mmCIF file of C-alpha atoms in Angstrom:
data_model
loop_
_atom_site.group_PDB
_atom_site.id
_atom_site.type_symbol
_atom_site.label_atom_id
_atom_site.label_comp_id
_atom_site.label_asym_id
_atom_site.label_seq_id
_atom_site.Cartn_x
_atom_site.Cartn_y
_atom_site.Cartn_z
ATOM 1 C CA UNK A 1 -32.404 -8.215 63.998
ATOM 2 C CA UNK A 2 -36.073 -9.184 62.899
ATOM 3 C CA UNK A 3 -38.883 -7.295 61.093
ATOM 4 C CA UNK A 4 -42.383 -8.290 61.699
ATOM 5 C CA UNK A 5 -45.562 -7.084 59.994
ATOM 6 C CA UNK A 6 -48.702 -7.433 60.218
ATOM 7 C CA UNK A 7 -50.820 -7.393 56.828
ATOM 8 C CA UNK A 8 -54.749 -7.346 57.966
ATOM 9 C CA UNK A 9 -57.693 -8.233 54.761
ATOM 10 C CA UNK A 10 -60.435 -5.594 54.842
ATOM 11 C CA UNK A 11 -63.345 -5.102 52.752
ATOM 12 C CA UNK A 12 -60.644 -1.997 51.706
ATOM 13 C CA UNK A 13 -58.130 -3.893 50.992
ATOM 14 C CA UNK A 14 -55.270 -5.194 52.826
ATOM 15 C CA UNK A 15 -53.670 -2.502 55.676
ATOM 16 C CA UNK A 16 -50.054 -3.277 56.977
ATOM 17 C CA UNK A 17 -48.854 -2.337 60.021
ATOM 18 C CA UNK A 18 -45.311 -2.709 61.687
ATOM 19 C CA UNK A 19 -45.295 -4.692 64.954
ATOM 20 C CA UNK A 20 -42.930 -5.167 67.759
ATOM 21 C CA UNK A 21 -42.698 -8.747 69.252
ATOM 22 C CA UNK A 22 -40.938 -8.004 72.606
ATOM 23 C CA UNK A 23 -43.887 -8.956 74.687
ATOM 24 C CA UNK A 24 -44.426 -12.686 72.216
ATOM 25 C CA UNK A 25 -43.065 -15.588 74.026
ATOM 26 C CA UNK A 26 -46.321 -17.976 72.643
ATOM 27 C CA UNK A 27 -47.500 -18.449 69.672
ATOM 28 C CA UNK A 28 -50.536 -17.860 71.434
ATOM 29 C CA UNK A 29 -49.233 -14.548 72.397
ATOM 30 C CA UNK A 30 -48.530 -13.541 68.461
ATOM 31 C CA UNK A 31 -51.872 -14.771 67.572
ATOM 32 C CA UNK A 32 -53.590 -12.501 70.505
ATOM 33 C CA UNK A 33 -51.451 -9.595 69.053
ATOM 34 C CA UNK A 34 -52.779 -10.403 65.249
ATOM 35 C CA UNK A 35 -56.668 -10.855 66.435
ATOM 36 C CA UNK A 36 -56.462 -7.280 67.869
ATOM 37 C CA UNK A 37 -55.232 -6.041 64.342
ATOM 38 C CA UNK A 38 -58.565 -7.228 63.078
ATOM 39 C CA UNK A 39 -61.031 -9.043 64.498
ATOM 40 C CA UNK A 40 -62.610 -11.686 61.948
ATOM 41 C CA UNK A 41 -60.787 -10.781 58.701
ATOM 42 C CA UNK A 42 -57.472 -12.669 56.992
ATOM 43 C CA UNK A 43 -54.511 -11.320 59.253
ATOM 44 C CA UNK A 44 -51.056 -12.524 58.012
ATOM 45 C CA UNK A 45 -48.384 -12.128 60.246
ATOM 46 C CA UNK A 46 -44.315 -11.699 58.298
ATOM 47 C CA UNK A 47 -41.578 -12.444 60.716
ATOM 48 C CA UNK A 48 -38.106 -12.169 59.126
ATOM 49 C CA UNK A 49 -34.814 -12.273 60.817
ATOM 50 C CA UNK A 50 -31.716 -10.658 58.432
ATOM 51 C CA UNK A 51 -32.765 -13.208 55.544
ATOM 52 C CA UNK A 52 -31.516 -16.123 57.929
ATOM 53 C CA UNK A 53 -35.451 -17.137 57.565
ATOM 54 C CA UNK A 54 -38.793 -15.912 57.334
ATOM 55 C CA UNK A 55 -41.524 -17.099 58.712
ATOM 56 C CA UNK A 56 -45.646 -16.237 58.337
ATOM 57 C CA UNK A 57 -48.790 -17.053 60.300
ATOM 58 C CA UNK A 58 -52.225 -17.033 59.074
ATOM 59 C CA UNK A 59 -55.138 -16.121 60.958
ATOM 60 C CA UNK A 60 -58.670 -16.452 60.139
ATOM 61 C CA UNK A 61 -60.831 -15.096 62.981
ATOM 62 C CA UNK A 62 -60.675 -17.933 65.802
ATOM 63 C CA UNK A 63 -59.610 -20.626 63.195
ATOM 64 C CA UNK A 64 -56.416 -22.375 64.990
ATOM 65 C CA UNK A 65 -53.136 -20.447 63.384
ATOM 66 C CA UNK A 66 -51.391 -22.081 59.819
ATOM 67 C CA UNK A 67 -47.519 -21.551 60.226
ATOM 68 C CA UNK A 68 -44.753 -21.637 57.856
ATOM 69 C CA UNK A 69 -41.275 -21.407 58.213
ATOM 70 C CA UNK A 70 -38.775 -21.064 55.154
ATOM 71 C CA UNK A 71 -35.913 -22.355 57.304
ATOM 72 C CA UNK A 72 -36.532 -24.780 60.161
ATOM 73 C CA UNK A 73 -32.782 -25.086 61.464
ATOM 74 C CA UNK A 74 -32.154 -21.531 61.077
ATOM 75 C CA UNK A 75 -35.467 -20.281 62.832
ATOM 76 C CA UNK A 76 -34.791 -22.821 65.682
ATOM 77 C CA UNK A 77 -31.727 -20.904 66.746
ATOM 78 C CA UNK A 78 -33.826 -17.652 67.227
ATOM 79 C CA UNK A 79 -36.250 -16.816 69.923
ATOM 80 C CA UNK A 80 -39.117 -15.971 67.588
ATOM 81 C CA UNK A 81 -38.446 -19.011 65.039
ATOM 82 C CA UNK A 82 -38.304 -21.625 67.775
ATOM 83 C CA UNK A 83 -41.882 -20.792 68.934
ATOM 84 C CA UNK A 84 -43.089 -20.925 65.045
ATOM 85 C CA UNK A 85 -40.857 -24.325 64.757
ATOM 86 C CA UNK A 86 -42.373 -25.903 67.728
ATOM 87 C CA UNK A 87 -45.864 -25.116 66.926
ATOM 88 C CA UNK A 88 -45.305 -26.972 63.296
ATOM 89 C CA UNK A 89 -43.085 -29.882 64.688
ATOM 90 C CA UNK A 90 -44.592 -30.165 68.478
ATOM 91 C CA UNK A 91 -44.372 -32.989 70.197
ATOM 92 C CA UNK A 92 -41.701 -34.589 68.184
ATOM 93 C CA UNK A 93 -39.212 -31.359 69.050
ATOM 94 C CA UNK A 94 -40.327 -31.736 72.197
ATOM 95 C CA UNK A 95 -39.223 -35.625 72.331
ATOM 96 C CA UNK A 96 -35.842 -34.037 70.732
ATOM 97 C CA UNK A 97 -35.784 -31.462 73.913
ATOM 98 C CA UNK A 98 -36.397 -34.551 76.101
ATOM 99 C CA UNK A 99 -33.561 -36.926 74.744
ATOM 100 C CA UNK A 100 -30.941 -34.038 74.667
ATOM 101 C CA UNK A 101 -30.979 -33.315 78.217
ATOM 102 C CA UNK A 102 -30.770 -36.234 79.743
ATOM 103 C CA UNK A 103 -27.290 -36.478 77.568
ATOM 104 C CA UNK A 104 -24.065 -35.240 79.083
ATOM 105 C CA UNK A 105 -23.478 -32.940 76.541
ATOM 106 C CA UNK A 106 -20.764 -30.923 77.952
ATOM 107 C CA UNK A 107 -17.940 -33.904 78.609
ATOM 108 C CA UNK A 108 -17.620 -33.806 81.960
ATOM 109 C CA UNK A 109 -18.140 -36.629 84.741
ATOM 110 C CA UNK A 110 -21.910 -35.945 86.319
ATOM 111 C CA UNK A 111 -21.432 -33.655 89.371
ATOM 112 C CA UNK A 112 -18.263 -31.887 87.804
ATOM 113 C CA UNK A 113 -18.506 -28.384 87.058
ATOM 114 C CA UNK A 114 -17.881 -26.790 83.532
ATOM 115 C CA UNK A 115 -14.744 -25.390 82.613
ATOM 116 C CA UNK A 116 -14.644 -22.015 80.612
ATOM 117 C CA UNK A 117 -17.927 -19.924 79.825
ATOM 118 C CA UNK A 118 -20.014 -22.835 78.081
ATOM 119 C CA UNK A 119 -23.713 -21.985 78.754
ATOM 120 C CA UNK A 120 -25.403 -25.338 78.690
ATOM 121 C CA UNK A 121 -28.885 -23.993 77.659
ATOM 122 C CA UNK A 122 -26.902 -22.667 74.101
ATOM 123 C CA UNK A 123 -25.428 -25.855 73.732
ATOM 124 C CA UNK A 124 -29.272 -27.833 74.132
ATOM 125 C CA UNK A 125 -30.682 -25.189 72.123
ATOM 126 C CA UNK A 126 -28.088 -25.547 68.957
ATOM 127 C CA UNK A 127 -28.660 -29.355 69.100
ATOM 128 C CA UNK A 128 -32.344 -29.471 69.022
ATOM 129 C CA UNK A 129 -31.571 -26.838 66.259
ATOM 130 C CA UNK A 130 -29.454 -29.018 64.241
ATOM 131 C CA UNK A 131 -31.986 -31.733 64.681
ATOM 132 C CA UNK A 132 -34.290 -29.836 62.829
ATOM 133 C CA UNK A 133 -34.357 -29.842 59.444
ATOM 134 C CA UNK A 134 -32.644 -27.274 57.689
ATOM 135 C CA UNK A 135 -35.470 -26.722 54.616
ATOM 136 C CA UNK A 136 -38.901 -25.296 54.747
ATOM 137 C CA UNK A 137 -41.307 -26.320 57.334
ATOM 138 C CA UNK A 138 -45.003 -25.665 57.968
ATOM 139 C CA UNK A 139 -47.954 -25.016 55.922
ATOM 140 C CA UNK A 140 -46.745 -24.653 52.445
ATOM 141 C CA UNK A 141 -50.159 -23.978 51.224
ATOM 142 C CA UNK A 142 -51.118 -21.138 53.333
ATOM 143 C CA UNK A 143 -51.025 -18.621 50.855
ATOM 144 C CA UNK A 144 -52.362 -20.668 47.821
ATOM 145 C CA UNK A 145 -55.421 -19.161 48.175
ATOM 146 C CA UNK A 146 -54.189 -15.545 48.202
ATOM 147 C CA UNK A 147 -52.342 -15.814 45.178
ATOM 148 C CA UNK A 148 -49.262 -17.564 46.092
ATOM 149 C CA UNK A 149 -48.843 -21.112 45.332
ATOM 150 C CA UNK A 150 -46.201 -23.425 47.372
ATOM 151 C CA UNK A 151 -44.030 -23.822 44.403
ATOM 152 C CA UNK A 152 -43.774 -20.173 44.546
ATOM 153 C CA UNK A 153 -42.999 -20.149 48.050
ATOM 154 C CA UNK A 154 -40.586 -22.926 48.268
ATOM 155 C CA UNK A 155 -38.404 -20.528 45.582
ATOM 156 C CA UNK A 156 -38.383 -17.978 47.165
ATOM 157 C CA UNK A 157 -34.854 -16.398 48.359
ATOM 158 C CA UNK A 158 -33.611 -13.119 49.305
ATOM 159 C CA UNK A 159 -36.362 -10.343 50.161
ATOM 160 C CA UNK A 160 -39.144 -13.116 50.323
ATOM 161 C CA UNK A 161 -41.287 -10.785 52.261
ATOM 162 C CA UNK A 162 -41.840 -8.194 49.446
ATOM 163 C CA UNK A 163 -42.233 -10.764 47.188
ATOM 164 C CA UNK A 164 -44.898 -12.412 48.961
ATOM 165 C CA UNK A 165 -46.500 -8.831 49.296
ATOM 166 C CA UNK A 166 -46.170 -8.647 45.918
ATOM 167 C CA UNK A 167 -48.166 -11.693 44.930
ATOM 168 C CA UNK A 168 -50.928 -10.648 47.567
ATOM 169 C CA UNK A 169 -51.255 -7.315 46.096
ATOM 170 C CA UNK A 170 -50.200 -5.444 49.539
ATOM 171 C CA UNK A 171 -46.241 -4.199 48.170
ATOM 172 C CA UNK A 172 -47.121 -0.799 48.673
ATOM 173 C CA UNK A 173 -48.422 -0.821 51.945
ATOM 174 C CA UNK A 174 -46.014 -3.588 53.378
ATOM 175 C CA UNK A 175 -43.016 -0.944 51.999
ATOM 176 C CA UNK A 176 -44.886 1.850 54.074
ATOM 177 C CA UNK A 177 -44.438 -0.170 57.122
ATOM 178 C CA UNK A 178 -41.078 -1.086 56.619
#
């Protein structure tokens, strides 16, 4: 199960909306979805899956994205976290993708089919997840500026998200949302 916010920087003061991410499949696509929030002002984008990992992305009108992931491993095994993982590690993740299948990872002789209900896509996916590393990943300043420094964010545990709010000033209308 994820949450995902959106907290947007006015001249008001920040505004948080609740977003739903079933039509992201690009980090392109999340940063399209973020733009439309607000057009040239701070937009900060919480993705959180069941305190497995958190990630946020930073957008500052049509600067490229900043991306940090509290979990690399962990957000590689989920749909959302793979596409912020492979935007921070790219090509090298990629190159990981690439060596892993052209291995015979399931044990059989090439040409013989699989026995029991082993879904070779999980199996390439876990891999390249294990080959990531299982500790923050990504921009570890991108909040420095907003009142969060990357010590602070590196220590960060259970409930990250509302402590993050917290430090930005935006608790109360991130708990509105959520």
């Amino acid at each position: 199960m994820y949450f995902a916010a959106l907290l947007a920087r006015t001249e008001e003061g920040w505004q948080a909306s609740d977003t739903e991410l079933d039509d992201v499949e690009t980090l392109s696509d999340l940063t399209e979805l973020a733009r439309e929030a607000s057009d040239d002002d701070t937009v900060i984008v919480f993705i959180e899956q069941e305190d497995a990992w958190f990630g946020i992305v930073r957008i500052e009108g049509e600067e490229d994205p900043r991306v940090y992931v509290s979990d690399g491993a962990a957000a590689a095994r989920s749909s959302y976290g793979e596409i912020l993982t492979r935007e921070i590690l790219g090509d090298d993740l990629d190159d990981i993708v690439d060596e892993l299948e052209s291995l015979d990872l399931d044990g059989t002789e090439d040409g013989e089919p699989l026995d029991g209900d082993s879904d070779e896509d999980d199996e390439e996916t876990s891999v390249a997840a294990e080959a990531v590393p299982a500790a923050p990943v990504g921009d570890r300043l991108i909040l420095a500026d907003l009142g969060m420094s990357a010590v602070d964010l590196l220590a960060l545990d259970s409930d990250a998200l509302a402590a993050i709010a917290d430090a930005l000033g935006a608790a109360e209308v991130l708990e509105a949302v959520r």
